[in-house]
Short mmCIF file of N, CA, C and O in Angstrom, two decimals:
data_model
loop_
_atom_site.label_atom_id
_atom_site.label_comp_id
_atom_site.label_asym_id
_atom_site.label_seq_id
_atom_site.Cartn_x
_atom_site.Cartn_y
_atom_site.Cartn_z
N MET A 261 79.49 91.99 -0.26
CA MET A 261 78.83 91.40 -1.37
C MET A 261 77.43 91.00 -0.94
O MET A 261 77.20 90.66 0.20
N LEU A 262 76.54 91.09 -1.87
CA LEU A 262 75.14 90.91 -1.55
C LEU A 262 74.48 90.03 -2.61
O LEU A 262 74.70 90.22 -3.80
N TYR A 263 73.71 89.05 -2.15
CA TYR A 263 72.97 88.17 -3.05
C TYR A 263 71.49 88.40 -2.80
O TYR A 263 71.05 88.34 -1.65
N LEU A 264 70.72 88.71 -3.85
CA LEU A 264 69.31 89.05 -3.70
C LEU A 264 68.44 88.26 -4.67
O LEU A 264 68.87 87.93 -5.77
N LYS A 265 67.21 88.00 -4.28
CA LYS A 265 66.14 87.58 -5.18
C LYS A 265 65.37 88.87 -5.44
O LYS A 265 64.83 89.46 -4.51
N THR A 266 65.32 89.33 -6.66
CA THR A 266 64.77 90.65 -6.96
C THR A 266 63.55 90.55 -7.85
O THR A 266 63.51 89.73 -8.76
N LEU A 267 62.56 91.41 -7.58
CA LEU A 267 61.39 91.58 -8.45
C LEU A 267 61.44 92.98 -9.02
O LEU A 267 61.73 93.94 -8.30
N SER A 268 61.15 93.11 -10.29
CA SER A 268 61.20 94.42 -10.94
C SER A 268 60.11 94.51 -11.98
O SER A 268 59.58 93.50 -12.45
N SER A 269 59.81 95.73 -12.38
CA SER A 269 58.83 95.92 -13.45
C SER A 269 59.50 95.94 -14.82
O SER A 269 58.83 95.94 -15.84
N SER A 270 60.84 95.97 -14.83
CA SER A 270 61.55 95.99 -16.10
C SER A 270 62.68 94.95 -16.10
O SER A 270 63.18 94.56 -15.06
N THR A 271 63.07 94.54 -17.29
CA THR A 271 64.14 93.56 -17.43
C THR A 271 65.48 94.23 -17.15
O THR A 271 65.80 95.25 -17.76
N PRO A 272 66.28 93.64 -16.25
CA PRO A 272 67.56 94.26 -15.92
C PRO A 272 68.63 93.94 -16.95
O PRO A 272 68.53 92.95 -17.68
N ALA A 273 69.65 94.77 -17.00
CA ALA A 273 70.84 94.44 -17.78
C ALA A 273 71.57 93.33 -17.04
O ALA A 273 71.52 93.26 -15.81
N LYS A 274 72.22 92.46 -17.75
CA LYS A 274 72.94 91.34 -17.12
C LYS A 274 74.12 91.84 -16.28
O LYS A 274 74.41 91.30 -15.23
N VAL A 275 74.79 92.91 -16.74
CA VAL A 275 75.93 93.49 -16.03
C VAL A 275 75.79 95.01 -16.02
O VAL A 275 75.57 95.62 -17.07
N VAL A 276 75.90 95.60 -14.84
CA VAL A 276 75.88 97.06 -14.69
C VAL A 276 77.04 97.45 -13.78
O VAL A 276 77.25 96.83 -12.74
N ILE A 277 77.78 98.47 -14.18
CA ILE A 277 78.83 99.03 -13.33
C ILE A 277 78.42 100.46 -12.99
O ILE A 277 78.17 101.27 -13.88
N GLU A 278 78.34 100.75 -11.68
CA GLU A 278 77.96 102.08 -11.23
C GLU A 278 79.17 102.74 -10.56
O GLU A 278 79.82 102.12 -9.72
N MET A 279 79.45 103.98 -10.92
CA MET A 279 80.54 104.73 -10.30
C MET A 279 79.96 105.53 -9.15
O MET A 279 79.07 106.37 -9.36
N LEU A 280 80.43 105.29 -7.94
CA LEU A 280 79.98 106.03 -6.77
C LEU A 280 80.78 107.31 -6.62
O LEU A 280 81.89 107.43 -7.15
N PRO A 281 80.25 108.31 -5.88
CA PRO A 281 80.95 109.58 -5.73
C PRO A 281 82.36 109.46 -5.16
O PRO A 281 83.23 110.26 -5.48
N ASP A 282 82.60 108.43 -4.34
CA ASP A 282 83.94 108.27 -3.75
C ASP A 282 84.91 107.55 -4.69
O ASP A 282 86.05 107.28 -4.33
N GLY A 283 84.48 107.24 -5.92
CA GLY A 283 85.33 106.59 -6.89
C GLY A 283 85.21 105.07 -6.91
O GLY A 283 85.79 104.42 -7.77
N THR A 284 84.47 104.52 -5.98
CA THR A 284 84.25 103.07 -5.93
C THR A 284 83.35 102.65 -7.09
O THR A 284 82.39 103.34 -7.41
N LYS A 285 83.69 101.53 -7.70
CA LYS A 285 82.83 100.98 -8.76
C LYS A 285 82.05 99.82 -8.18
O LYS A 285 82.63 98.86 -7.68
N THR A 286 80.72 99.91 -8.23
CA THR A 286 79.85 98.84 -7.76
C THR A 286 79.33 98.09 -8.97
O THR A 286 78.89 98.69 -9.94
N VAL A 287 79.39 96.77 -8.89
CA VAL A 287 78.95 95.90 -9.98
C VAL A 287 77.66 95.21 -9.57
O VAL A 287 77.54 94.72 -8.46
N ARG A 288 76.68 95.20 -10.48
CA ARG A 288 75.42 94.48 -10.29
C ARG A 288 75.31 93.45 -11.41
O ARG A 288 75.37 93.80 -12.58
N LEU A 289 75.15 92.19 -11.01
CA LEU A 289 74.98 91.11 -11.98
C LEU A 289 73.59 90.51 -11.81
O LEU A 289 73.16 90.27 -10.68
N ALA A 290 72.90 90.27 -12.91
CA ALA A 290 71.56 89.67 -12.89
C ALA A 290 71.61 88.36 -13.66
O ALA A 290 72.19 88.28 -14.74
N ASP A 291 70.98 87.32 -13.07
CA ASP A 291 70.95 86.01 -13.72
C ASP A 291 69.62 85.35 -13.41
O ASP A 291 68.89 85.77 -12.50
N ASN A 292 69.30 84.29 -14.14
CA ASN A 292 68.03 83.56 -13.96
C ASN A 292 66.83 84.49 -14.09
O ASN A 292 65.90 84.47 -13.28
N ILE A 293 66.87 85.32 -15.12
CA ILE A 293 65.83 86.32 -15.35
C ILE A 293 64.60 85.63 -15.93
O ILE A 293 64.71 84.92 -16.94
N GLU A 294 63.44 85.83 -15.30
CA GLU A 294 62.21 85.22 -15.80
C GLU A 294 61.01 86.12 -15.51
O GLU A 294 61.02 86.92 -14.58
N THR A 295 59.99 85.97 -16.33
CA THR A 295 58.75 86.73 -16.15
C THR A 295 57.84 85.95 -15.21
O THR A 295 57.66 84.74 -15.37
N VAL A 296 57.29 86.66 -14.22
CA VAL A 296 56.39 86.05 -13.25
C VAL A 296 55.05 86.77 -13.36
O VAL A 296 54.99 88.00 -13.27
N GLU A 297 53.99 86.01 -13.58
CA GLU A 297 52.67 86.62 -13.72
C GLU A 297 51.80 86.25 -12.54
O GLU A 297 51.81 85.13 -12.06
N SER A 298 51.06 87.25 -12.06
CA SER A 298 50.06 87.02 -11.01
C SER A 298 48.77 87.68 -11.48
O SER A 298 48.72 88.30 -12.54
N GLU A 299 47.73 87.56 -10.69
CA GLU A 299 46.46 88.18 -11.07
C GLU A 299 46.56 89.70 -11.14
O GLU A 299 45.90 90.34 -11.95
N GLU A 300 47.42 90.27 -10.30
CA GLU A 300 47.53 91.73 -10.23
C GLU A 300 48.49 92.33 -11.25
O GLU A 300 48.27 93.42 -11.76
N GLU A 301 49.60 91.60 -11.53
CA GLU A 301 50.63 92.21 -12.37
C GLU A 301 51.55 91.16 -12.99
O GLU A 301 51.54 90.00 -12.61
N THR A 302 52.37 91.64 -13.90
CA THR A 302 53.45 90.85 -14.46
C THR A 302 54.75 91.50 -14.02
O THR A 302 54.90 92.73 -14.12
N ALA A 303 55.65 90.70 -13.49
CA ALA A 303 56.92 91.24 -12.99
C ALA A 303 58.08 90.40 -13.52
O ALA A 303 57.89 89.30 -14.03
N ILE A 304 59.26 90.95 -13.42
CA ILE A 304 60.48 90.25 -13.78
C ILE A 304 61.17 89.85 -12.49
O ILE A 304 61.41 90.68 -11.61
N GLN A 305 61.47 88.56 -12.36
CA GLN A 305 62.16 88.05 -11.18
C GLN A 305 63.54 87.58 -11.60
O GLN A 305 63.69 86.96 -12.65
N TYR A 306 64.55 87.89 -10.77
CA TYR A 306 65.90 87.47 -11.11
C TYR A 306 66.77 87.41 -9.86
O TYR A 306 66.44 88.00 -8.83
N ASP A 307 67.85 86.66 -9.99
CA ASP A 307 68.87 86.63 -8.94
C ASP A 307 69.84 87.77 -9.22
O ASP A 307 70.15 88.06 -10.39
N GLU A 308 70.32 88.39 -8.16
CA GLU A 308 71.23 89.52 -8.34
C GLU A 308 72.33 89.44 -7.30
O GLU A 308 72.08 89.12 -6.15
N VAL A 309 73.55 89.70 -7.73
CA VAL A 309 74.65 89.89 -6.80
C VAL A 309 75.19 91.30 -7.00
O VAL A 309 75.22 91.82 -8.12
N VAL A 310 75.56 91.92 -5.89
CA VAL A 310 76.08 93.29 -5.90
C VAL A 310 77.38 93.29 -5.11
O VAL A 310 77.43 92.77 -3.99
N PHE A 311 78.42 93.86 -5.69
CA PHE A 311 79.71 93.92 -5.00
C PHE A 311 80.52 95.09 -5.54
O PHE A 311 80.26 95.59 -6.64
N ASP A 312 81.50 95.52 -4.76
CA ASP A 312 82.42 96.55 -5.20
C ASP A 312 83.53 95.90 -6.01
O ASP A 312 84.06 94.85 -5.62
N LEU A 313 83.86 96.50 -7.13
CA LEU A 313 84.96 96.01 -7.95
C LEU A 313 86.25 96.24 -7.18
O LEU A 313 86.46 97.33 -6.64
N PRO A 314 87.11 95.23 -7.06
CA PRO A 314 88.37 95.44 -6.33
C PRO A 314 89.12 96.65 -6.89
O PRO A 314 89.11 96.90 -8.10
N GLU A 315 89.76 97.39 -5.99
CA GLU A 315 90.43 98.64 -6.38
C GLU A 315 91.50 98.45 -7.44
O GLU A 315 91.77 99.35 -8.23
N ASP A 316 92.13 97.28 -7.45
CA ASP A 316 93.21 97.05 -8.41
C ASP A 316 92.71 96.59 -9.78
O ASP A 316 93.49 96.28 -10.66
N ARG A 317 91.38 96.57 -9.97
CA ARG A 317 90.77 96.13 -11.23
C ARG A 317 90.12 97.30 -11.94
O ARG A 317 89.59 98.21 -11.32
N ASP A 318 90.15 97.26 -13.26
CA ASP A 318 89.49 98.28 -14.07
C ASP A 318 88.69 97.60 -15.18
O ASP A 318 88.80 97.96 -16.34
N ASP A 319 87.91 96.57 -14.79
CA ASP A 319 87.17 95.79 -15.76
C ASP A 319 86.00 96.59 -16.34
O ASP A 319 85.44 97.46 -15.67
N SER A 320 85.63 96.24 -17.56
CA SER A 320 84.51 96.89 -18.24
C SER A 320 83.30 95.95 -18.22
O SER A 320 83.41 94.77 -17.87
N VAL A 321 82.15 96.47 -18.63
CA VAL A 321 80.95 95.65 -18.76
C VAL A 321 81.23 94.48 -19.69
O VAL A 321 80.85 93.34 -19.41
N GLU A 322 81.94 94.73 -20.79
CA GLU A 322 82.23 93.69 -21.76
C GLU A 322 83.11 92.59 -21.17
O GLU A 322 82.86 91.40 -21.38
N SER A 323 84.16 92.96 -20.44
CA SER A 323 85.06 91.94 -19.88
C SER A 323 84.38 91.15 -18.77
O SER A 323 84.61 89.95 -18.63
N ILE A 324 83.51 91.80 -17.98
CA ILE A 324 82.78 91.09 -16.94
C ILE A 324 81.76 90.15 -17.58
O ILE A 324 81.59 89.01 -17.16
N THR A 325 81.10 90.60 -18.64
CA THR A 325 80.13 89.76 -19.36
C THR A 325 80.83 88.53 -19.94
O THR A 325 80.30 87.42 -19.88
N ALA A 326 82.02 88.71 -20.47
CA ALA A 326 82.76 87.59 -21.07
C ALA A 326 83.15 86.54 -20.03
O ALA A 326 83.28 85.36 -20.35
N ASN A 327 83.32 86.96 -18.79
CA ASN A 327 83.69 86.05 -17.69
C ASN A 327 82.60 86.04 -16.63
O ASN A 327 82.88 86.01 -15.43
N PHE A 328 81.34 86.04 -17.08
CA PHE A 328 80.20 86.21 -16.18
C PHE A 328 80.19 85.20 -15.04
O PHE A 328 80.00 85.57 -13.88
N GLU A 329 80.39 83.93 -15.35
CA GLU A 329 80.30 82.88 -14.31
C GLU A 329 81.33 83.09 -13.21
O GLU A 329 81.03 82.93 -12.02
N ALA A 330 82.55 83.45 -13.59
CA ALA A 330 83.60 83.69 -12.59
C ALA A 330 83.24 84.88 -11.71
O ALA A 330 83.41 84.85 -10.48
N TRP A 331 82.73 85.95 -12.31
CA TRP A 331 82.34 87.13 -11.54
C TRP A 331 81.12 86.83 -10.67
O TRP A 331 81.00 87.32 -9.55
N TRP A 332 80.19 86.01 -11.18
CA TRP A 332 79.02 85.62 -10.38
C TRP A 332 79.47 84.88 -9.13
O TRP A 332 79.02 85.17 -8.02
N ASP A 333 80.40 83.95 -9.30
CA ASP A 333 80.94 83.22 -8.15
C ASP A 333 81.63 84.17 -7.18
O ASP A 333 81.46 84.06 -5.96
N PHE A 334 82.42 85.10 -7.71
CA PHE A 334 83.09 86.10 -6.87
C PHE A 334 82.07 86.92 -6.09
O PHE A 334 82.22 87.15 -4.89
N GLY A 335 81.00 87.33 -6.76
CA GLY A 335 79.98 88.16 -6.12
C GLY A 335 79.19 87.44 -5.04
O GLY A 335 78.64 88.08 -4.15
N GLN A 336 79.15 86.11 -5.10
CA GLN A 336 78.42 85.35 -4.09
C GLN A 336 79.27 85.00 -2.88
O GLN A 336 78.75 84.48 -1.90
N GLN A 337 80.55 85.28 -2.92
CA GLN A 337 81.42 84.97 -1.79
C GLN A 337 80.97 85.76 -0.57
O GLN A 337 80.55 86.91 -0.67
N GLU A 338 81.09 85.12 0.56
CA GLU A 338 80.74 85.78 1.81
C GLU A 338 81.79 86.83 2.15
O GLU A 338 82.98 86.62 1.97
N THR A 339 81.32 87.96 2.62
CA THR A 339 82.23 88.97 3.12
C THR A 339 82.23 88.90 4.63
O THR A 339 81.33 88.34 5.24
N GLU A 340 83.26 89.45 5.22
CA GLU A 340 83.34 89.45 6.67
C GLU A 340 82.21 90.29 7.23
O GLU A 340 82.06 91.46 6.89
N GLU A 341 81.39 89.68 8.06
CA GLU A 341 80.25 90.37 8.65
C GLU A 341 80.72 91.27 9.79
O GLU A 341 81.47 90.84 10.66
N ILE A 342 80.32 92.52 9.76
CA ILE A 342 80.69 93.46 10.82
C ILE A 342 79.75 93.24 11.99
O ILE A 342 78.53 93.24 11.83
N THR A 343 80.32 93.07 13.16
CA THR A 343 79.51 92.81 14.35
C THR A 343 78.89 94.10 14.87
O THR A 343 79.36 95.21 14.56
N LEU A 344 77.86 93.96 15.67
CA LEU A 344 77.22 95.12 16.29
C LEU A 344 78.22 95.87 17.16
O LEU A 344 78.26 97.10 17.17
N GLU A 345 79.06 95.13 17.88
CA GLU A 345 80.06 95.76 18.74
C GLU A 345 81.03 96.61 17.92
O GLU A 345 81.38 97.72 18.33
N GLN A 346 81.44 96.10 16.74
CA GLN A 346 82.35 96.86 15.89
C GLN A 346 81.67 98.11 15.35
O GLN A 346 82.28 99.17 15.28
N ARG A 347 80.41 97.99 14.98
CA ARG A 347 79.67 99.15 14.47
C ARG A 347 79.55 100.23 15.54
O ARG A 347 79.75 101.42 15.28
N VAL A 348 79.22 99.82 16.78
CA VAL A 348 79.09 100.78 17.88
C VAL A 348 80.44 101.42 18.17
O VAL A 348 80.53 102.65 18.35
N SER A 349 81.49 100.62 18.18
CA SER A 349 82.83 101.14 18.42
C SER A 349 83.22 102.16 17.35
O SER A 349 83.76 103.23 17.66
N ASP A 350 82.93 101.86 16.08
CA ASP A 350 83.24 102.79 15.00
C ASP A 350 82.46 104.09 15.14
O ASP A 350 82.99 105.18 14.90
N LEU A 351 81.19 103.99 15.53
CA LEU A 351 80.38 105.20 15.74
C LEU A 351 80.92 106.03 16.91
O LEU A 351 80.98 107.27 16.82
N GLU A 352 81.31 105.37 17.99
CA GLU A 352 81.88 106.08 19.13
C GLU A 352 83.14 106.83 18.74
O GLU A 352 83.34 107.99 19.11
N GLU A 353 84.02 106.17 17.98
CA GLU A 353 85.25 106.82 17.52
C GLU A 353 84.96 108.01 16.64
O GLU A 353 85.59 109.06 16.76
N ALA A 354 83.99 107.89 15.76
CA ALA A 354 83.62 109.00 14.86
C ALA A 354 83.08 110.17 15.67
O ALA A 354 83.44 111.33 15.41
N LEU A 355 82.22 109.89 16.64
CA LEU A 355 81.66 110.96 17.47
C LEU A 355 82.74 111.65 18.28
O LEU A 355 82.77 112.89 18.40
N LEU A 356 83.65 110.87 18.87
CA LEU A 356 84.73 111.46 19.65
C LEU A 356 85.62 112.34 18.79
O LEU A 356 86.02 113.43 19.21
N SER A 357 85.91 111.90 17.57
CA SER A 357 86.77 112.72 16.69
C SER A 357 86.06 114.01 16.29
O SER A 357 86.69 115.05 16.14
N LEU A 358 84.71 113.97 16.15
CA LEU A 358 83.97 115.19 15.84
C LEU A 358 83.97 116.14 17.02
O LEU A 358 84.10 117.36 16.85
N LEU A 359 83.82 115.62 18.23
CA LEU A 359 83.81 116.45 19.42
C LEU A 359 85.17 117.05 19.72
O LEU A 359 85.26 118.18 20.20
N GLU A 360 86.22 116.31 19.40
CA GLU A 360 87.58 116.80 19.64
C GLU A 360 88.03 117.78 18.56
O GLU A 360 88.89 118.60 18.77
N GLY A 361 87.45 117.65 17.36
CA GLY A 361 87.88 118.41 16.19
C GLY A 361 87.53 119.81 16.25
O GLY A 361 88.07 120.79 16.03
#
């Protein structure tokens, strides 16, 4: 799960569900949307959380919008951080399986 302060040139949808090629559904929630003006440009600033929809759920944009606060809280939860050692170990295993394959 990811929490971002985002700047954009366009106003975001409050709830977006994206289907990834592997079948995973990624949810993007935008809140605290406001226009920010500077001498150079006008931009839209907002808070955003991004997370994968749990596999056992098949929620729609409408159902997530209806329960926005609960999903916002869910999206802000900390996920288990993968350590550098775990990442290196996973890469080593992948390389070994390719060499053996």
